[in-house]
Amino acid sequence: MLGDTMLPVALSAGLIQYGYSAGDIGLVMAASTACFAGFVIFGGVFADRFNARRLMIGADLVRVGTQSTAAVLFLTHHITLWEMALIAVVNGTAAAMFQPGVASTVVRVATDVQGANGVTRTAESVAGLAGPAVAGVLIGFTSPGVVFAVHASTYLVSALCLIALRLRPLPAKTGAGTGSGSGTGTGTGTFKADLAEGWREFRARTWMWGVIVIWMGYMIFVFGPYIPLAAGQIIPEHGAGAYGLVNSALGGGTAVGALIAMRVRADRPLRAGSIALFGTALMPASVGFDLPVPAIAACVFGSGICWAYWGVNWATSVQTQVPGEILNRIHAYEVAGSIAMMPVGQSLAGPASAAFGARHVLQTGAVVTLIVCTLLLSVPAIRNLRRVPTT
């Protein structure tokens, strides 16, 4: 997370430095996100069928290579958009192989799943607080290439930590997923059966697919356009350091929100999380209305609190409501659905800002956030889902 939260600052500042636009930044980000969304379902099947930890380690090592390549390109001043897009494609595919194993890993190292998610989100948020600020300082004193080199090293640290991690044995199967999807065969038919079984289990949970369908609109109109458009608004006017400060404020807010989620455990977690999400409208609104940088940072900080509270409740709901033997596949489907429309939003950020103005697009994103939260609360299966007690 330390490296990943440095990346938007380094990528945005680096591409702008070489004359590329906010739309170009969005396209590169979309290339990574599209591959992640397209392949994460297959990563879920691989993680359930084989060894999730080895898959995660391999994905980390691939990204050591890609980010090292990006560092060399920036340091030698040989930057072209297609090269950065290709690196993004490989990174997104590797991330798709990594992410599904996260859910099952958490439940194998923790007895209190919500507490574990809170601790994990807090740790990630601390990294998110430091990462953008460090990236801004490194860019100011060195170059984006140095940030990419540091980013490569963080994946190596991640791989080493995964190698050293001690995991409890997998839980006994409960009956779901005990057909062809639970075996260790490598036949194509069995793989397809695993894939189909994951889809059936995902589709059977109205609260889950209901959230994902609504979330797609959030990705298109809010989160997808926000990063490239915010970078395009803040960096040229205030510098990479200011953009790093705003991203750090998001990290600080999410750390506080995760700590709150560890203490405040609602009986209906998705209802509480949906109410909190109303506050995330401050993030696009603050940039869209051209507030001063300190005010933007304060709004983003508040949004981070709300975002993390929702995130911990959502992750805990998925991990405690789904049987362990199909959790990687279910997690893959919900992750894929959650971000499937994000590359669409990123890709449309440039054309939409050209047609309507970046600030108007961001203001629209704030309004859509309020609509999304209202829709989440309007679905009975979402607002009435009860928390599974954990110790």
CSV table of C-alpha atoms in Angstrom, one decimal:
chain,number,residue,atom,x,y,z
A,1,MET,CA,0.0,0.0,0.0
A,2,LEU,CA,2.9,2.4,0.7
A,3,GLY,CA,4.1,1.9,-2.9
A,4,ASP,CA,0.6,1.8,-4.4
A,5,THR,CA,-0.4,5.2,-2.8
A,6,MET,CA,2.8,6.7,-4.1
A,7,LEU,CA,2.0,5.6,-7.7
A,8,PRO,CA,-0.8,8.0,-8.6
A,9,VAL,CA,1.4,11.0,-7.6
A,10,ALA,CA,4.4,9.6,-9.5
A,11,LEU,CA,2.4,8.6,-12.6
A,12,SER,CA,0.4,11.8,-12.8
A,13,ALA,CA,3.4,14.1,-12.2
A,14,GLY,CA,5.6,12.1,-14.5
A,15,LEU,CA,3.2,12.0,-17.4
A,16,ILE,CA,2.3,15.7,-17.0
A,17,GLN,CA,6.0,16.5,-16.9
A,18,TYR,CA,6.4,14.9,-20.4
A,19,GLY,CA,3.4,16.8,-21.8
A,20,TYR,CA,0.6,14.3,-21.4
A,21,SER,CA,-2.9,15.3,-20.3
A,22,ALA,CA,-5.3,14.2,-17.6
A,23,GLY,CA,-7.1,12.1,-20.2
A,24,ASP,CA,-3.8,10.3,-20.9
A,25,ILE,CA,-3.3,9.7,-17.2
A,26,GLY,CA,-6.8,8.2,-17.1
A,27,LEU,CA,-6.1,5.9,-20.0
A,28,VAL,CA,-3.0,4.5,-18.4
A,29,MET,CA,-4.9,3.9,-15.1
A,30,ALA,CA,-7.8,2.4,-17.0
A,31,ALA,CA,-5.5,-0.1,-18.7
A,32,SER,CA,-4.5,-1.4,-15.3
A,33,THR,CA,-8.0,-1.4,-13.9
A,34,ALA,CA,-9.5,-3.1,-16.9
A,35,CYS,CA,-7.1,-6.0,-16.8
A,36,PHE,CA,-7.6,-6.3,-13.1
A,37,ALA,CA,-11.4,-6.4,-13.4
A,38,GLY,CA,-11.2,-8.8,-16.4
A,39,PHE,CA,-8.9,-11.4,-14.9
A,40,VAL,CA,-9.6,-11.2,-11.1
A,41,ILE,CA,-12.3,-13.8,-11.5
A,42,PHE,CA,-9.8,-16.3,-12.9
A,43,GLY,CA,-7.5,-15.4,-10.1
A,44,GLY,CA,-10.2,-16.4,-7.7
A,45,VAL,CA,-10.5,-19.8,-9.3
A,46,PHE,CA,-6.7,-20.3,-9.2
A,47,ALA,CA,-6.6,-19.2,-5.6
A,48,ASP,CA,-9.3,-21.7,-4.6
A,49,ARG,CA,-7.9,-24.6,-6.6
A,50,PHE,CA,-4.2,-24.2,-5.9
A,51,ASN,CA,-2.1,-22.3,-3.4
A,52,ALA,CA,-3.3,-18.7,-2.9
A,53,ARG,CA,-0.1,-17.6,-1.1
A,54,ARG,CA,2.2,-18.8,-3.9
A,55,LEU,CA,-0.1,-17.0,-6.4
A,56,MET,CA,0.2,-13.8,-4.4
A,57,ILE,CA,4.0,-14.1,-4.1
A,58,GLY,CA,4.3,-14.7,-7.9
A,59,ALA,CA,2.2,-11.6,-8.6
A,60,ASP,CA,4.4,-9.5,-6.3
A,61,LEU,CA,7.5,-10.6,-8.1
A,62,VAL,CA,6.1,-9.8,-11.5
A,63,ARG,CA,5.3,-6.3,-10.3
A,64,VAL,CA,8.9,-5.9,-9.0
A,65,GLY,CA,9.9,-6.3,-12.7
A,66,THR,CA,7.3,-4.0,-14.2
A,67,GLN,CA,7.9,-1.2,-11.8
A,68,SER,CA,11.6,-1.5,-12.1
A,69,THR,CA,11.2,-1.2,-15.9
A,70,ALA,CA,9.1,1.9,-15.4
A,71,ALA,CA,11.8,3.4,-13.1
A,72,VAL,CA,14.4,2.8,-15.8
A,73,LEU,CA,12.2,4.4,-18.5
A,74,PHE,CA,11.6,7.6,-16.4
A,75,LEU,CA,15.3,7.8,-15.3
A,76,THR,CA,16.5,7.5,-18.9
A,77,HIS,CA,13.8,9.9,-20.2
A,78,HIS,CA,12.3,7.4,-22.7
A,79,ILE,CA,8.7,7.8,-21.9
A,80,THR,CA,5.9,6.9,-24.4
A,81,LEU,CA,2.3,6.5,-23.5
A,82,TRP,CA,2.0,3.0,-25.0
A,83,GLU,CA,4.9,1.7,-22.9
A,84,MET,CA,3.3,3.0,-19.7
A,85,ALA,CA,0.0,1.5,-20.8
A,86,LEU,CA,1.7,-1.9,-21.4
A,87,ILE,CA,3.2,-1.8,-18.0
A,88,ALA,CA,-0.2,-1.0,-16.5
A,89,VAL,CA,-1.7,-4.0,-18.4
A,90,VAL,CA,0.8,-6.4,-16.8
A,91,ASN,CA,0.4,-4.8,-13.4
A,92,GLY,CA,-3.3,-5.1,-13.5
A,93,THR,CA,-3.2,-8.7,-14.5
A,94,ALA,CA,-0.7,-9.5,-11.7
A,95,ALA,CA,-3.0,-7.6,-9.2
A,96,ALA,CA,-5.8,-9.8,-10.4
A,97,MET,CA,-3.9,-12.9,-9.4
A,98,PHE,CA,-3.0,-11.4,-6.1
A,99,GLN,CA,-6.2,-9.9,-4.8
A,100,PRO,CA,-8.5,-13.0,-4.5
A,101,GLY,CA,-6.2,-14.6,-1.9
A,102,VAL,CA,-6.5,-11.6,0.4
A,103,ALA,CA,-9.9,-12.5,1.8
A,104,SER,CA,-9.1,-16.1,2.7
A,105,THR,CA,-5.8,-15.1,4.1
A,106,VAL,CA,-7.4,-12.7,6.6
A,107,VAL,CA,-9.7,-15.3,8.0
A,108,ARG,CA,-6.8,-17.8,8.4
A,109,VAL,CA,-4.8,-15.4,10.6
A,110,ALA,CA,-7.6,-13.8,12.6
A,111,THR,CA,-10.3,-14.9,15.0
A,112,ASP,CA,-11.9,-11.5,15.2
A,113,VAL,CA,-12.5,-10.8,11.5
A,114,GLN,CA,-13.9,-7.2,11.8
A,115,GLY,CA,-11.1,-6.3,14.2
A,116,ALA,CA,-8.6,-7.8,11.7
A,117,ASN,CA,-10.1,-5.8,8.9
A,118,GLY,CA,-9.9,-2.7,11.0
A,119,VAL,CA,-6.2,-3.3,11.8
A,120,THR,CA,-5.4,-4.0,8.2
A,121,ARG,CA,-7.3,-1.0,7.0
A,122,THR,CA,-5.5,1.2,9.6
A,123,ALA,CA,-2.1,-0.1,8.5
A,124,GLU,CA,-3.0,0.5,4.9
A,125,SER,CA,-4.2,4.0,5.8
A,126,VAL,CA,-1.0,4.9,7.6
A,127,ALA,CA,0.8,3.8,4.4
A,128,GLY,CA,-1.7,5.9,2.5
A,129,LEU,CA,-0.9,8.9,4.7
A,130,ALA,CA,2.8,8.6,4.2
A,131,GLY,CA,3.0,7.4,0.6
A,132,PRO,CA,1.7,10.4,-1.4
A,133,ALA,CA,3.7,12.8,0.8
A,134,VAL,CA,6.9,10.8,0.3
A,135,ALA,CA,6.2,10.6,-3.4
A,136,GLY,CA,5.8,14.4,-3.6
A,137,VAL,CA,9.0,15.0,-1.7
A,138,LEU,CA,10.9,12.5,-3.8
A,139,ILE,CA,9.6,14.0,-7.1
A,140,GLY,CA,10.5,17.5,-5.8
A,141,PHE,CA,14.1,16.5,-5.0
A,142,THR,CA,14.7,13.7,-7.6
A,143,SER,CA,12.3,12.5,-10.2
A,144,PRO,CA,9.3,10.2,-10.8
A,145,GLY,CA,11.7,7.4,-11.7
A,146,VAL,CA,13.0,7.2,-8.2
A,147,VAL,CA,9.4,6.8,-6.9
A,148,PHE,CA,8.9,3.9,-9.3
A,149,ALA,CA,12.1,2.3,-8.1
A,150,VAL,CA,10.9,2.6,-4.5
A,151,HIS,CA,7.5,1.2,-5.6
A,152,ALA,CA,9.3,-1.9,-7.1
A,153,SER,CA,11.0,-2.5,-3.7
A,154,THR,CA,7.7,-2.5,-1.8
A,155,TYR,CA,6.5,-5.5,-3.9
A,156,LEU,CA,9.6,-7.3,-3.0
A,157,VAL,CA,9.0,-6.6,0.7
A,158,SER,CA,5.4,-7.8,0.3
A,159,ALA,CA,6.6,-11.1,-1.2
A,160,LEU,CA,9.1,-11.7,1.6
A,161,CYS,CA,6.4,-11.0,4.2
A,162,LEU,CA,4.1,-13.5,2.5
A,163,ILE,CA,6.8,-16.1,2.5
A,164,ALA,CA,7.3,-15.7,6.2
A,165,LEU,CA,3.6,-15.6,7.1
A,166,ARG,CA,2.3,-18.5,9.2
A,167,LEU,CA,-1.3,-19.6,8.3
A,168,ARG,CA,-3.8,-21.8,10.0
A,169,PRO,CA,-4.9,-24.8,8.1
A,170,LEU,CA,-7.9,-24.2,5.7
A,171,PRO,CA,-11.3,-24.7,7.5
A,172,ALA,CA,-13.3,-27.8,6.8
A,173,LYS,CA,-15.7,-27.6,3.9
A,174,THR,CA,-19.3,-26.8,4.8
A,175,GLY,CA,-20.9,-28.3,1.7
A,176,ALA,CA,-20.9,-25.3,-0.6
A,177,GLY,CA,-18.2,-25.6,-3.2
A,178,THR,CA,-17.7,-29.3,-2.6
A,179,GLY,CA,-18.4,-30.4,-6.1
A,180,SER,CA,-16.0,-30.2,-8.9
A,181,GLY,CA,-14.9,-26.8,-7.8
A,182,SER,CA,-13.3,-28.1,-4.6
A,183,GLY,CA,-11.0,-30.6,-6.1
A,184,THR,CA,-7.4,-30.3,-7.2
A,185,GLY,CA,-7.8,-31.5,-10.7
A,186,THR,CA,-6.5,-29.4,-13.5
A,187,GLY,CA,-8.9,-30.3,-16.3
A,188,THR,CA,-10.6,-27.6,-18.3
A,189,GLY,CA,-14.1,-28.9,-17.4
A,190,THR,CA,-13.3,-28.7,-13.7
A,191,PHE,CA,-12.0,-25.1,-14.1
A,192,LYS,CA,-15.2,-24.1,-15.9
A,193,ALA,CA,-17.2,-25.8,-13.1
A,194,ASP,CA,-15.3,-23.8,-10.5
A,195,LEU,CA,-16.0,-20.6,-12.4
A,196,ALA,CA,-19.7,-21.4,-12.8
A,197,GLU,CA,-20.0,-22.4,-9.1
A,198,GLY,CA,-18.5,-19.1,-8.0
A,199,TRP,CA,-21.0,-17.2,-10.2
A,200,ARG,CA,-24.0,-19.2,-8.8
A,201,GLU,CA,-22.9,-18.6,-5.2
A,202,PHE,CA,-22.4,-14.9,-6.0
A,203,ARG,CA,-25.7,-14.5,-7.7
A,204,ALA,CA,-27.5,-16.3,-4.8
A,205,ARG,CA,-26.6,-13.4,-2.4
A,206,THR,CA,-28.9,-10.5,-3.2
A,207,TRP,CA,-27.2,-8.2,-0.8
A,208,MET,CA,-23.8,-8.7,-2.5
A,209,TRP,CA,-24.8,-8.4,-6.2
A,210,GLY,CA,-27.2,-5.5,-5.2
A,211,VAL,CA,-24.2,-3.6,-3.8
A,212,ILE,CA,-22.1,-4.3,-6.9
A,213,VAL,CA,-24.7,-3.2,-9.4
A,214,ILE,CA,-25.2,0.1,-7.6
A,215,TRP,CA,-21.4,0.4,-7.1
A,216,MET,CA,-20.9,0.3,-10.9
A,217,GLY,CA,-22.5,3.7,-11.2
A,218,TYR,CA,-20.2,5.1,-8.5
A,219,MET,CA,-17.2,3.9,-10.4
A,220,ILE,CA,-18.3,5.4,-13.7
A,221,PHE,CA,-19.3,8.8,-12.4
A,222,VAL,CA,-17.3,9.4,-9.2
A,223,PHE,CA,-14.2,7.3,-8.4
A,224,GLY,CA,-13.1,6.6,-12.0
A,225,PRO,CA,-12.9,10.2,-13.1
A,226,TYR,CA,-11.8,11.6,-9.7
A,227,ILE,CA,-8.1,10.6,-9.7
A,228,PRO,CA,-7.1,11.8,-13.1
A,229,LEU,CA,-9.3,14.9,-13.0
A,230,ALA,CA,-8.1,15.9,-9.5
A,231,ALA,CA,-4.5,15.4,-10.6
A,232,GLY,CA,-5.1,17.5,-13.6
A,233,GLN,CA,-6.7,20.3,-11.5
A,234,ILE,CA,-4.3,20.3,-8.5
A,235,ILE,CA,-0.8,19.5,-10.0
A,236,PRO,CA,-0.6,22.2,-12.7
A,237,GLU,CA,-1.9,24.9,-10.3
A,238,HIS,CA,-0.4,23.9,-7.0
A,239,GLY,CA,2.3,21.3,-7.7
A,240,ALA,CA,2.9,17.7,-7.0
A,241,GLY,CA,3.5,18.4,-3.3
A,242,ALA,CA,-0.1,19.7,-2.9
A,243,TYR,CA,-1.5,16.7,-4.7
A,244,GLY,CA,0.5,14.5,-2.4
A,245,LEU,CA,-0.8,16.4,0.6
A,246,VAL,CA,-4.4,15.8,-0.6
A,247,ASN,CA,-3.8,12.1,-1.1
A,248,SER,CA,-2.1,11.9,2.3
A,249,ALA,CA,-5.2,13.5,3.9
A,250,LEU,CA,-7.2,10.6,2.3
A,251,GLY,CA,-4.9,8.1,4.0
A,252,GLY,CA,-5.2,9.9,7.3
A,253,GLY,CA,-8.9,9.9,7.1
A,254,THR,CA,-9.1,6.2,6.3
A,255,ALA,CA,-6.9,5.4,9.2
A,256,VAL,CA,-9.3,7.2,11.6
A,257,GLY,CA,-12.3,5.6,9.9
A,258,ALA,CA,-10.8,2.1,10.3
A,259,LEU,CA,-10.2,2.7,14.0
A,260,ILE,CA,-13.8,3.8,14.4
A,261,ALA,CA,-15.0,0.7,12.6
A,262,MET,CA,-13.0,-1.5,15.0
A,263,ARG,CA,-15.0,0.0,17.9
A,264,VAL,CA,-18.4,0.8,16.4
A,265,ARG,CA,-19.8,-2.6,15.2
A,266,ALA,CA,-23.3,-2.0,13.9
A,267,ASP,CA,-25.8,-4.9,14.0
A,268,ARG,CA,-26.6,-4.1,10.3
A,269,PRO,CA,-23.2,-3.3,9.0
A,270,LEU,CA,-24.1,-2.4,5.4
A,271,ARG,CA,-26.8,0.0,6.5
A,272,ALA,CA,-24.3,1.8,8.8
A,273,GLY,CA,-21.7,1.8,6.1
A,274,SER,CA,-24.1,3.2,3.5
A,275,ILE,CA,-25.0,6.1,5.8
A,276,ALA,CA,-21.4,6.9,6.3
A,277,LEU,CA,-20.8,6.9,2.5
A,278,PHE,CA,-22.8,10.1,2.2
A,279,GLY,CA,-19.7,11.9,3.5
A,280,THR,CA,-17.6,10.8,0.6
A,281,ALA,CA,-19.4,13.3,-1.6
A,282,LEU,CA,-17.0,15.9,-0.1
A,283,MET,CA,-14.1,14.5,-2.1
A,284,PRO,CA,-15.2,15.3,-5.6
A,285,ALA,CA,-17.1,18.4,-4.5
A,286,SER,CA,-14.1,20.0,-2.9
A,287,VAL,CA,-12.0,19.8,-6.1
A,288,GLY,CA,-15.0,20.5,-8.3
A,289,PHE,CA,-15.8,23.8,-6.5
A,290,ASP,CA,-12.1,24.8,-6.6
A,291,LEU,CA,-11.6,25.1,-2.8
A,292,PRO,CA,-8.2,26.1,-1.4
A,293,VAL,CA,-5.8,23.2,-1.0
A,294,PRO,CA,-6.2,23.1,2.9
A,295,ALA,CA,-10.0,22.9,2.5
A,296,ILE,CA,-9.7,20.2,-0.1
A,297,ALA,CA,-7.4,18.2,2.2
A,298,ALA,CA,-9.9,18.6,5.0
A,299,CYS,CA,-12.8,17.4,2.9
A,300,VAL,CA,-10.8,14.5,1.6
A,301,PHE,CA,-9.8,13.6,5.2
A,302,GLY,CA,-13.5,13.5,6.1
A,303,SER,CA,-14.3,11.4,3.1
A,304,GLY,CA,-11.6,9.0,4.0
A,305,ILE,CA,-13.2,8.4,7.4
A,306,CYS,CA,-16.5,7.6,5.8
A,307,TRP,CA,-14.9,5.5,3.0
A,308,ALA,CA,-13.0,3.3,5.5
A,309,TYR,CA,-16.0,2.7,7.8
A,310,TRP,CA,-17.9,1.4,4.8
A,311,GLY,CA,-14.9,-0.6,3.6
A,312,VAL,CA,-14.3,-2.4,6.9
A,313,ASN,CA,-18.0,-3.3,7.2
A,314,TRP,CA,-18.2,-4.5,3.6
A,315,ALA,CA,-15.1,-6.6,3.8
A,316,THR,CA,-16.2,-8.2,7.1
A,317,SER,CA,-19.6,-8.9,5.6
A,318,VAL,CA,-18.1,-10.7,2.7
A,319,GLN,CA,-15.6,-12.7,4.7
A,320,THR,CA,-18.1,-13.8,7.4
A,321,GLN,CA,-21.1,-14.5,5.3
A,322,VAL,CA,-19.4,-16.7,2.7
A,323,PRO,CA,-18.0,-20.2,3.3
A,324,GLY,CA,-14.3,-20.5,3.2
A,325,GLU,CA,-14.0,-23.0,0.4
A,326,ILE,CA,-15.6,-20.6,-2.1
A,327,LEU,CA,-14.5,-17.3,-0.5
A,328,ASN,CA,-11.7,-16.6,-3.0
A,329,ARG,CA,-14.0,-17.0,-5.9
A,330,ILE,CA,-16.8,-15.0,-4.3
A,331,HIS,CA,-14.3,-12.3,-3.4
A,332,ALA,CA,-13.0,-12.3,-6.9
A,333,TYR,CA,-16.5,-11.8,-8.4
A,334,GLU,CA,-17.3,-9.0,-6.0
A,335,VAL,CA,-14.0,-7.3,-6.6
A,336,ALA,CA,-14.4,-7.6,-10.4
A,337,GLY,CA,-17.9,-6.2,-10.2
A,338,SER,CA,-16.9,-3.4,-7.8
A,339,ILE,CA,-14.3,-2.0,-10.2
A,340,ALA,CA,-15.5,-3.3,-13.6
A,341,MET,CA,-16.8,0.2,-14.5
A,342,MET,CA,-13.8,2.1,-13.0
A,343,PRO,CA,-11.8,2.0,-16.2
A,344,VAL,CA,-14.8,3.3,-18.1
A,345,GLY,CA,-14.9,6.2,-15.7
A,346,GLN,CA,-11.1,6.7,-16.1
A,347,SER,CA,-11.3,6.5,-19.8
A,348,LEU,CA,-14.2,9.0,-20.1
A,349,ALA,CA,-12.6,11.5,-17.7
A,350,GLY,CA,-10.7,13.2,-20.5
A,351,PRO,CA,-13.5,13.4,-23.1
A,352,ALA,CA,-16.0,14.4,-20.4
A,353,SER,CA,-13.8,17.2,-19.0
A,354,ALA,CA,-13.2,18.4,-22.6
A,355,ALA,CA,-17.0,18.5,-23.3
A,356,PHE,CA,-18.3,19.8,-19.9
A,357,GLY,CA,-15.3,21.0,-18.0
A,358,ALA,CA,-13.4,19.0,-15.3
A,359,ARG,CA,-15.0,20.9,-12.5
A,360,HIS,CA,-18.5,20.2,-13.7
A,361,VAL,CA,-17.7,16.5,-14.0
A,362,LEU,CA,-16.4,16.4,-10.4
A,363,GLN,CA,-19.5,18.3,-9.2
A,364,THR,CA,-21.7,15.8,-10.9
A,365,GLY,CA,-19.7,13.1,-9.2
A,366,ALA,CA,-20.7,14.6,-5.8
A,367,VAL,CA,-24.4,14.4,-6.7
A,368,VAL,CA,-24.1,10.9,-7.9
A,369,THR,CA,-22.5,9.9,-4.6
A,370,LEU,CA,-25.6,11.0,-2.8
A,371,ILE,CA,-27.8,9.0,-5.2
A,372,VAL,CA,-25.7,5.9,-4.8
A,373,CYS,CA,-26.0,6.0,-1.0
A,374,THR,CA,-29.7,6.5,-1.2
A,375,LEU,CA,-30.0,3.5,-3.6
A,376,LEU,CA,-28.0,1.3,-1.2
A,377,LEU,CA,-30.3,2.1,1.7
A,378,SER,CA,-33.4,1.5,-0.5
A,379,VAL,CA,-32.6,-2.3,-1.0
A,380,PRO,CA,-33.9,-4.4,1.9
A,381,ALA,CA,-31.4,-7.2,1.4
A,382,ILE,CA,-28.6,-4.6,1.8
A,383,ARG,CA,-29.9,-2.5,4.7
A,384,ASN,CA,-31.2,-5.4,6.7
A,385,LEU,CA,-28.2,-7.7,6.4
A,386,ARG,CA,-27.2,-8.6,10.0
A,387,ARG,CA,-23.6,-8.9,11.3
A,388,VAL,CA,-22.3,-12.4,12.0
A,389,PRO,CA,-20.9,-12.4,15.5
A,390,THR,CA,-17.1,-13.0,15.7
A,391,THR,CA,-14.8,-13.2,18.7
